[in-house]
């Protein structure tokens, strides 16, 4: 079945560092891809999404490009802030299925 | 206005009890979901309803029973609670069952003692 694999954390960075969180997927067909973020003690919020190959999703300085050839959707940010500390989830969605999540990557940013 | 709201946010209960978590969405979406997040933060789909009809029912014990009285509500009832049921339960909704953003509630933290 469909699945999402993302790099294990925790990822620990200093403020203003460059962030990459790797995400790859396995799916039949053409899924939509998402990044969700969960701040401590809160629910999940959509960070960005891409619905077809070569689409780039972006929000709050975060970006991810849907790469069909490498089945990847890596999350990047050029300069992280302490307030970006959270758990980040990569996910995919296809017709007739619910959102399938990766295991989450915890990001901790220190000043 | 909260788009997807669920109650209660925190629930501590004893083993063997029966409890319910309620969920309502005011987004006009046709599809609603229940997800379970375990202590390692792993999120897994439990159920999905489309316009009050059950469309996804993952391998979940029979003690868990969803009920959708209308397309804006999806409640989760749990019988004979066990320690392993302790988790965060998220309700969510989306305009349709594929390709669109899924909106999550803030979660219900269930602790079984």
Coordinates of C-alpha atoms in Angstrom, one line a residue, chain B residues 31-105:
Chain B
X31 CA -15.9 14.0 4.6
X32 CA -14.8 13.6 8.3
X33 CA -12.2 11.5 9.9
X34 CA -10.9 10.2 13.2
X35 CA -7.1 9.8 13.6
X36 CA -5.2 8.3 16.6
X37 CA -1.8 9.7 17.6
X38 CA 0.2 7.4 19.8
X39 CA 2.9 8.4 22.3
X40 CA 5.6 8.3 19.6
X41 CA 3.6 10.9 17.6
X42 CA 2.6 8.4 14.9
X43 CA -0.7 9.3 13.3
X44 CA -3.0 6.6 12.0
X45 CA -6.4 6.8 10.3
X46 CA -9.2 5.0 12.2
X47 CA -12.4 5.9 10.4
X48 CA -13.6 8.1 7.6
X49 CA -17.2 9.1 6.8
X50 CA -18.5 10.7 3.6
X51 CA -21.8 12.4 4.0
X52 CA -22.7 10.2 7.0
X53 CA -21.6 7.0 5.3
X54 CA -18.7 5.0 6.6
X55 CA -16.0 4.7 3.8
X56 CA -12.9 3.8 5.7
X57 CA -12.7 1.5 8.7
X58 CA -9.2 0.5 9.5
X59 CA -8.2 -2.3 11.8
X60 CA -9.6 -0.9 15.0
X61 CA -11.1 -2.9 17.9
X62 CA -14.9 -3.2 17.9
X63 CA -14.8 -1.2 21.2
X64 CA -14.5 1.9 19.0
X65 CA -17.7 2.9 17.3
X66 CA -18.0 6.1 15.3
X67 CA -21.4 7.7 14.8
X68 CA -22.3 10.4 12.3
X69 CA -25.7 11.9 12.9
X70 CA -25.3 14.3 10.1
X71 CA -22.4 15.4 7.8
X72 CA -21.2 18.1 10.2
X73 CA -20.8 15.7 13.2
X74 CA -18.7 12.6 13.7
X75 CA -18.5 11.3 17.3
X76 CA -16.3 8.5 18.6
X77 CA -17.6 6.2 21.3
X78 CA -15.2 3.9 23.1
X79 CA -16.4 1.0 25.2
X80 CA -14.4 -0.8 27.9
X81 CA -11.4 1.5 27.8
X82 CA -8.0 -0.1 28.1
X83 CA -4.6 1.4 29.1
X84 CA -3.5 1.1 25.5
X85 CA -6.2 3.4 24.4
X86 CA -4.4 6.3 25.9
X87 CA -3.5 8.6 23.0
X88 CA -4.5 11.8 21.3
X89 CA -7.5 11.5 19.1
X90 CA -7.9 14.0 16.2
X91 CA -11.0 14.7 14.3
X92 CA -10.6 16.1 10.8
X93 CA -12.7 17.1 7.8
X94 CA -12.1 17.7 4.1
X95 CA -14.2 18.9 1.1
X96 CA -13.9 15.5 -0.5
X97 CA -11.9 12.3 0.1
X98 CA -8.9 13.0 -2.1
X99 CA -6.5 15.7 -3.1
X100 CA -7.9 18.5 -0.8
X101 CA -6.6 19.9 2.4
X102 CA -7.7 18.1 5.5
X103 CA -8.4 20.3 8.4
X104 CA -7.8 19.0 11.9
X105 CA -9.3 19.7 15.3

